[in-house]
mmCIF file of C-alpha atoms and ligand atoms in Angstrom:
data_model
loop_
_atom_site.group_PDB
_atom_site.id
_atom_site.type_symbol
_atom_site.label_atom_id
_atom_site.label_comp_id
_atom_site.label_asym_id
_atom_site.label_seq_id
_atom_site.Cartn_x
_atom_site.Cartn_y
_atom_site.Cartn_z
ATOM 1 C CA UNK A 41 21.763 9.822 -14.855
ATOM 2 C CA UNK A 42 23.414 11.016 -18.405
ATOM 3 C CA UNK A 43 22.881 15.080 -18.481
ATOM 4 C CA UNK A 44 19.299 16.759 -18.153
ATOM 5 C CA UNK A 45 16.834 16.798 -21.088
ATOM 6 C CA UNK A 46 15.105 20.184 -22.184
ATOM 7 C CA UNK A 47 12.049 19.717 -20.216
ATOM 8 C CA UNK A 48 8.670 19.681 -21.925
ATOM 9 C CA UNK A 49 5.620 19.772 -19.647
ATOM 10 C CA UNK A 50 6.752 16.910 -18.217
ATOM 11 C CA UNK A 51 9.686 17.461 -15.205
ATOM 12 C CA UNK A 52 11.464 14.380 -13.397
ATOM 13 C CA UNK A 53 13.451 14.106 -10.264
ATOM 14 C CA UNK A 54 16.005 11.844 -9.435
ATOM 15 C CA UNK A 55 15.864 11.642 -5.859
ATOM 16 C CA UNK A 56 19.189 10.864 -3.392
ATOM 17 C CA UNK A 57 19.686 10.872 0.505
ATOM 18 C CA UNK A 58 21.791 9.934 2.878
ATOM 19 C CA UNK A 59 25.155 9.215 0.461
ATOM 20 C CA UNK A 60 27.847 9.665 3.013
ATOM 21 C CA UNK A 61 30.769 9.785 1.302
ATOM 22 C CA UNK A 62 30.242 6.446 -1.020
ATOM 23 C CA UNK A 63 31.340 7.719 -4.108
ATOM 24 C CA UNK A 64 31.340 4.472 -5.608
ATOM 25 C CA UNK A 65 27.468 3.779 -4.780
ATOM 26 C CA UNK A 66 26.644 7.250 -5.806
ATOM 27 C CA UNK A 67 28.281 7.222 -8.960
ATOM 28 C CA UNK A 68 26.447 3.396 -10.143
ATOM 29 C CA UNK A 69 23.075 5.744 -8.654
ATOM 30 C CA UNK A 70 23.574 7.801 -11.644
ATOM 31 C CA UNK A 71 24.848 5.695 -13.955
ATOM 32 C CA UNK A 72 21.585 3.027 -13.684
ATOM 33 C CA UNK A 73 18.787 6.272 -13.012
ATOM 34 C CA UNK A 74 17.042 7.670 -16.571
ATOM 35 C CA UNK A 75 17.788 11.034 -18.022
ATOM 36 C CA UNK A 76 15.999 13.636 -15.550
ATOM 37 C CA UNK A 77 15.190 17.231 -15.509
ATOM 38 C CA UNK A 78 17.033 17.595 -11.777
ATOM 39 C CA UNK A 79 18.336 16.124 -8.907
ATOM 40 C CA UNK A 80 17.280 16.408 -5.782
ATOM 41 C CA UNK A 81 19.285 15.608 -2.510
ATOM 42 C CA UNK A 82 17.772 15.239 1.028
ATOM 43 C CA UNK A 83 21.263 15.583 2.586
ATOM 44 C CA UNK A 84 24.059 13.627 4.420
ATOM 45 C CA UNK A 85 26.730 13.761 1.525
ATOM 46 C CA UNK A 86 29.175 12.904 3.385
ATOM 47 C CA UNK A 87 30.089 11.208 6.679
ATOM 48 C CA UNK A 88 30.325 7.110 7.114
ATOM 49 C CA UNK A 89 32.105 6.625 3.775
ATOM 50 C CA UNK A 90 35.645 6.964 2.939
ATOM 51 C CA UNK A 91 35.079 9.609 -0.342
ATOM 52 C CA UNK A 92 33.815 13.072 1.035
ATOM 53 C CA UNK A 93 35.650 15.247 -1.585
ATOM 54 C CA UNK A 94 34.581 13.166 -4.083
ATOM 55 C CA UNK A 95 31.118 12.914 -3.402
ATOM 56 C CA UNK A 96 30.848 16.934 -2.726
ATOM 57 C CA UNK A 97 32.505 17.770 -6.506
ATOM 58 C CA UNK A 98 30.148 15.063 -8.206
ATOM 59 C CA UNK A 99 27.062 16.454 -6.075
ATOM 60 C CA UNK A 100 27.585 19.831 -6.949
ATOM 61 C CA UNK A 101 27.999 18.921 -10.311
ATOM 62 C CA UNK A 102 24.552 17.136 -10.871
ATOM 63 C CA UNK A 103 22.692 19.098 -8.278
ATOM 64 C CA UNK A 104 19.890 21.427 -8.140
ATOM 65 C CA UNK A 105 17.575 21.261 -4.773
ATOM 66 C CA UNK A 106 20.141 20.625 -1.792
ATOM 67 C CA UNK A 107 18.489 20.254 2.048
ATOM 68 C CA UNK A 108 21.473 20.046 5.038
ATOM 69 C CA UNK A 109 21.550 16.588 6.928
ATOM 70 C CA UNK A 110 23.002 16.080 10.358
ATOM 71 C CA UNK A 111 25.927 15.093 9.694
ATOM 72 C CA UNK A 112 26.531 17.838 7.057
ATOM 73 C CA UNK A 113 25.632 20.062 10.011
ATOM 74 C CA UNK A 114 27.928 18.018 12.439
ATOM 75 C CA UNK A 115 31.141 17.948 9.810
ATOM 76 C CA UNK A 116 31.000 21.729 9.076
ATOM 77 C CA UNK A 117 31.074 22.366 12.833
ATOM 78 C CA UNK A 118 27.409 23.651 12.628
ATOM 79 C CA UNK A 119 26.830 21.723 15.122
ATOM 80 C CA UNK A 120 28.545 18.908 18.043
ATOM 81 C CA UNK A 121 28.226 15.361 17.241
ATOM 82 C CA UNK A 122 27.114 15.025 20.999
ATOM 83 C CA UNK A 123 25.092 12.186 20.656
ATOM 84 C CA UNK A 124 26.451 10.541 17.895
ATOM 85 C CA UNK A 125 27.518 6.933 18.715
ATOM 86 C CA UNK A 126 31.735 6.383 18.625
ATOM 87 C CA UNK A 127 32.180 4.880 15.111
ATOM 88 C CA UNK A 128 29.667 7.903 14.205
ATOM 89 C CA UNK A 129 31.639 10.408 15.966
ATOM 90 C CA UNK A 130 35.528 9.269 14.761
ATOM 91 C CA UNK A 131 34.003 9.271 11.119
ATOM 92 C CA UNK A 132 32.852 12.851 11.705
ATOM 93 C CA UNK A 133 35.942 13.563 12.985
ATOM 94 C CA UNK A 134 38.368 12.223 10.017
ATOM 95 C CA UNK A 135 35.517 13.725 7.192
ATOM 96 C CA UNK A 136 36.271 17.105 8.869
ATOM 97 C CA UNK A 137 39.444 16.850 8.578
ATOM 98 C CA UNK A 138 39.461 15.209 4.711
ATOM 99 C CA UNK A 139 37.382 18.170 3.504
ATOM 100 C CA UNK A 140 38.679 20.966 1.459
ATOM 101 C CA UNK A 141 38.369 24.518 2.979
ATOM 102 C CA UNK A 142 35.868 25.152 -0.085
ATOM 103 C CA UNK A 143 34.015 22.194 0.923
ATOM 104 C CA UNK A 144 33.975 22.790 4.277
ATOM 105 C CA UNK A 145 32.280 26.098 3.809
ATOM 106 C CA UNK A 146 30.140 25.257 0.914
ATOM 107 C CA UNK A 147 28.527 22.597 3.333
ATOM 108 C CA UNK A 148 27.990 24.836 5.685
ATOM 109 C CA UNK A 149 25.762 26.663 3.794
ATOM 110 C CA UNK A 150 23.647 24.130 2.764
ATOM 111 C CA UNK A 151 19.374 25.356 3.422
ATOM 112 C CA UNK A 152 17.823 23.239 5.877
ATOM 113 C CA UNK A 153 14.223 21.504 5.195
ATOM 114 C CA UNK A 154 11.791 22.128 3.949
ATOM 115 C CA UNK A 155 12.975 23.153 1.173
ATOM 116 C CA UNK A 156 10.548 23.646 -2.082
ATOM 117 C CA UNK A 157 11.754 21.753 -4.591
ATOM 118 C CA UNK A 158 12.439 23.969 -7.615
ATOM 119 C CA UNK A 159 8.405 25.435 -7.930
ATOM 120 C CA UNK A 160 7.195 22.349 -7.606
ATOM 121 C CA UNK A 161 4.827 22.209 -4.712
ATOM 122 C CA UNK A 162 7.310 19.264 -3.795
ATOM 123 C CA UNK A 163 9.400 19.695 -0.241
ATOM 124 C CA UNK A 164 12.317 18.033 0.623
ATOM 125 C CA UNK A 165 13.502 17.478 3.968
ATOM 126 C CA UNK A 166 16.148 15.706 5.791
ATOM 127 C CA UNK A 167 14.335 14.293 8.583
ATOM 128 C CA UNK A 168 10.796 15.746 8.974
ATOM 129 C CA UNK A 169 8.989 18.400 7.917
ATOM 130 C CA UNK A 170 8.627 19.966 11.719
ATOM 131 C CA UNK A 171 11.838 18.897 12.646
ATOM 132 C CA UNK A 172 15.547 17.887 10.332
ATOM 133 C CA UNK A 173 16.838 15.864 12.654
ATOM 134 C CA UNK A 174 13.881 13.527 14.021
ATOM 135 C CA UNK A 175 13.305 10.177 12.337
ATOM 136 C CA UNK A 176 10.049 8.724 11.156
ATOM 137 C CA UNK A 177 10.081 5.352 11.648
ATOM 138 C CA UNK A 178 6.390 4.769 11.717
ATOM 139 C CA UNK A 179 3.199 5.316 10.400
ATOM 140 C CA UNK A 180 2.040 7.321 13.391
ATOM 141 C CA UNK A 181 4.856 9.163 13.004
ATOM 142 C CA UNK A 182 4.399 10.196 9.939
ATOM 143 C CA UNK A 183 0.674 10.976 10.405
ATOM 144 C CA UNK A 184 1.721 13.647 12.720
ATOM 145 C CA UNK A 185 4.208 14.764 10.478
ATOM 146 C CA UNK A 186 1.066 14.712 7.325
ATOM 147 C CA UNK A 187 -1.382 16.437 9.195
ATOM 148 C CA UNK A 188 0.729 19.343 9.796
ATOM 149 C CA UNK A 189 2.533 19.944 6.549
ATOM 150 C CA UNK A 190 0.476 21.332 3.717
ATOM 151 C CA UNK A 191 2.442 20.185 1.032
ATOM 152 C CA UNK A 192 0.732 16.823 -0.793
ATOM 153 C CA UNK A 193 4.560 15.216 -1.708
ATOM 154 C CA UNK A 194 7.408 15.698 0.915
ATOM 155 C CA UNK A 195 10.531 13.984 0.251
ATOM 156 C CA UNK A 196 12.576 12.577 3.316
ATOM 157 C CA UNK A 197 15.791 10.884 4.188
ATOM 158 C CA UNK A 198 17.316 10.253 7.745
ATOM 159 C CA UNK A 199 16.345 6.524 8.075
ATOM 160 C CA UNK A 200 17.916 5.086 5.229
ATOM 161 C CA UNK A 201 14.844 3.463 4.774
ATOM 162 C CA UNK A 202 13.039 3.119 1.006
ATOM 163 C CA UNK A 203 9.279 3.366 1.635
ATOM 164 C CA UNK A 204 7.378 5.990 2.882
ATOM 165 C CA UNK A 205 3.499 6.342 4.090
ATOM 166 C CA UNK A 206 0.586 7.583 2.245
ATOM 167 C CA UNK A 207 -2.273 9.806 4.291
ATOM 168 C CA UNK A 208 -5.588 9.658 2.969
ATOM 169 C CA UNK A 209 -8.269 12.001 3.537
ATOM 170 C CA UNK A 210 -10.162 10.415 5.923
ATOM 171 C CA UNK A 211 -6.810 10.103 8.150
ATOM 172 C CA UNK A 212 -5.997 6.376 6.748
ATOM 173 C CA UNK A 213 -2.397 6.329 7.068
ATOM 174 C CA UNK A 214 -0.678 3.577 5.286
ATOM 175 C CA UNK A 215 3.118 2.013 4.946
ATOM 176 C CA UNK A 216 4.784 2.103 2.273
ATOM 177 C CA UNK A 217 7.713 -0.277 0.841
ATOM 178 C CA UNK A 218 8.880 -1.515 -2.603
ATOM 179 C CA UNK A 219 8.705 -5.292 -3.435
ATOM 180 C CA UNK A 220 11.597 -5.997 -5.158
ATOM 181 C CA UNK A 221 11.987 -10.054 -6.173
ATOM 182 C CA UNK A 222 16.154 -10.417 -5.780
ATOM 183 C CA UNK A 223 18.829 -9.337 -4.057
ATOM 184 C CA UNK A 224 21.846 -8.718 -6.734
ATOM 185 C CA UNK A 225 20.366 -7.394 -9.995
ATOM 186 C CA UNK A 226 18.869 -3.910 -10.508
ATOM 187 C CA UNK A 227 15.001 -3.811 -9.631
ATOM 188 C CA UNK A 228 12.582 -0.904 -9.698
ATOM 189 C CA UNK A 229 9.121 -0.483 -8.467
ATOM 190 C CA UNK A 230 7.026 2.343 -8.809
ATOM 191 C CA UNK A 231 3.904 3.957 -7.262
ATOM 192 C CA UNK A 232 1.046 6.038 -8.401
ATOM 193 C CA UNK A 233 0.705 8.928 -6.365
ATOM 194 C CA UNK A 234 -3.671 9.588 -5.580
ATOM 195 C CA UNK A 235 -4.518 13.031 -6.178
ATOM 196 C CA UNK A 236 -6.728 12.758 -2.330
ATOM 197 C CA UNK A 237 -3.672 11.260 -1.011
ATOM 198 C CA UNK A 238 -0.532 12.922 0.742
ATOM 199 C CA UNK A 239 2.982 11.245 0.933
ATOM 200 C CA UNK A 240 6.219 11.224 2.759
ATOM 201 C CA UNK A 241 8.302 9.283 0.400
ATOM 202 C CA UNK A 242 11.726 8.315 1.100
ATOM 203 C CA UNK A 243 14.136 7.581 -1.828
ATOM 204 C CA UNK A 244 16.535 5.591 0.409
ATOM 205 C CA UNK A 245 19.862 5.152 0.776
ATOM 206 C CA UNK A 246 22.679 5.807 -1.728
ATOM 207 C CA UNK A 247 25.824 5.141 0.418
ATOM 208 C CA UNK A 248 24.483 3.246 3.516
ATOM 209 C CA UNK A 249 21.374 1.383 3.688
ATOM 210 C CA UNK A 250 19.624 -0.086 6.294
ATOM 211 C CA UNK A 251 16.624 -1.852 5.234
ATOM 212 C CA UNK A 252 18.588 -5.053 4.470
ATOM 213 C CA UNK A 253 19.016 -4.906 1.224
ATOM 214 C CA UNK A 254 22.982 -3.145 0.029
ATOM 215 C CA UNK A 255 22.109 -2.418 -3.039
ATOM 216 C CA UNK A 256 22.242 1.626 -3.746
ATOM 217 C CA UNK A 257 18.982 3.074 -3.396
ATOM 218 C CA UNK A 258 17.326 6.243 -5.081
ATOM 219 C CA UNK A 259 14.103 7.375 -6.770
ATOM 220 C CA UNK A 260 12.446 9.248 -9.456
ATOM 221 C CA UNK A 261 9.193 11.731 -9.442
ATOM 222 C CA UNK A 262 7.586 11.773 -12.116
ATOM 223 C CA UNK A 263 5.441 15.188 -12.349
ATOM 224 C CA UNK A 264 2.999 14.666 -15.391
ATOM 225 C CA UNK A 265 2.482 10.836 -14.525
ATOM 226 C CA UNK A 266 2.601 11.412 -10.747
ATOM 227 C CA UNK A 267 4.819 8.587 -9.860
ATOM 228 C CA UNK A 268 7.437 7.704 -8.223
ATOM 229 C CA UNK A 269 9.699 4.962 -9.074
ATOM 230 C CA UNK A 270 12.038 3.798 -5.973
ATOM 231 C CA UNK A 271 15.229 1.834 -7.797
ATOM 232 C CA UNK A 272 17.839 -0.478 -5.878
ATOM 233 C CA UNK A 273 21.136 -0.638 -8.180
ATOM 234 C CA UNK A 274 24.240 -2.606 -7.168
ATOM 235 C CA UNK A 275 27.139 -1.033 -7.344
ATOM 236 C CA UNK A 276 31.213 -2.157 -6.389
ATOM 237 C CA UNK A 277 30.536 -2.621 -2.259
ATOM 238 C CA UNK A 278 34.155 -4.072 -2.217
ATOM 239 C CA UNK A 279 35.781 -0.790 -3.560
ATOM 240 C CA UNK A 280 33.524 0.970 -1.048
ATOM 241 C CA UNK A 281 35.115 -1.084 1.996
ATOM 242 C CA UNK A 282 38.257 -0.756 0.440
ATOM 243 C CA UNK A 283 38.571 2.882 0.957
ATOM 244 C CA UNK A 284 37.069 2.871 4.186
ATOM 245 C CA UNK A 285 39.868 0.326 5.226
ATOM 246 C CA UNK A 286 42.654 2.352 3.744
ATOM 247 C CA UNK A 287 41.454 5.580 5.582
ATOM 248 C CA UNK A 288 41.338 4.086 8.959
ATOM 249 C CA UNK A 289 37.819 3.965 9.280
ATOM 250 C CA UNK A 290 35.959 1.541 11.606
ATOM 251 C CA UNK A 291 35.842 -1.445 9.802
ATOM 252 C CA UNK A 292 32.093 -2.017 10.509
ATOM 253 C CA UNK A 293 31.453 0.825 8.293
ATOM 254 C CA UNK A 294 32.662 -1.162 5.924
ATOM 255 C CA UNK A 295 31.242 -4.347 6.981
ATOM 256 C CA UNK A 296 27.478 -2.931 7.185
ATOM 257 C CA UNK A 297 27.558 -2.433 3.651
ATOM 258 C CA UNK A 298 27.621 -5.890 2.319
ATOM 259 C CA UNK A 299 24.530 -6.355 4.603
ATOM 260 C CA UNK A 300 22.189 -3.711 4.153
ATOM 261 C CA UNK A 301 22.137 -2.683 7.778
HETATM 262 ZN ZN1 LIG B 613 22.008 9.671 6.740
#
């Protein structure tokens, strides 16, 4: 994304989530994305990766709307990472030591979702509208959330899986998964939002995808055209792995990046 354009009646938002201290993936997304008027960041800026301060700085430069993630809370001391697995726990402890005092304070003040995205009526959450820590992993999970939320469009993260769910006025809940044809180049897939449907949309994870696609994930919302464009961009994954190795973080945090798991 190259700066912000003056909005006409049209508003385009770059939607990103789960960067997890991966500056190489974040910079690739910002270079690959189209010019946007605003950035909506769905949380988990830090944890797992090896560049927490660089990611925080970049997010502060570009970000408009923020929602806190569970790793943001754990790293900034708002929550005990009791239910984190040993690798995630080690990454939390390492990240908390690396962050500057200002960074820790800023992270601790990120708002809990749902956050109304700049008066657009679109809401942003980390996990789910009713519970910031819930994982929406099935159409049944999504249906319960969509029935209970008034917003026609909600962006969520947390699962690191790009796609989402749509609920019709007849209570038909469908899964949405973008379709891609290759594994290594830049690709995108556009979804047209229907007026009478309600949507939960996950832009995917920038810095640690878990949908078996190693490329950094993001989405672009166009308010005028009523579209969400899912996209994937390659990035310097070897550099991200090298940073993890140099930091002494668990090897698995590097190796999983190349397989997208
Ligand atoms: Zn996450």
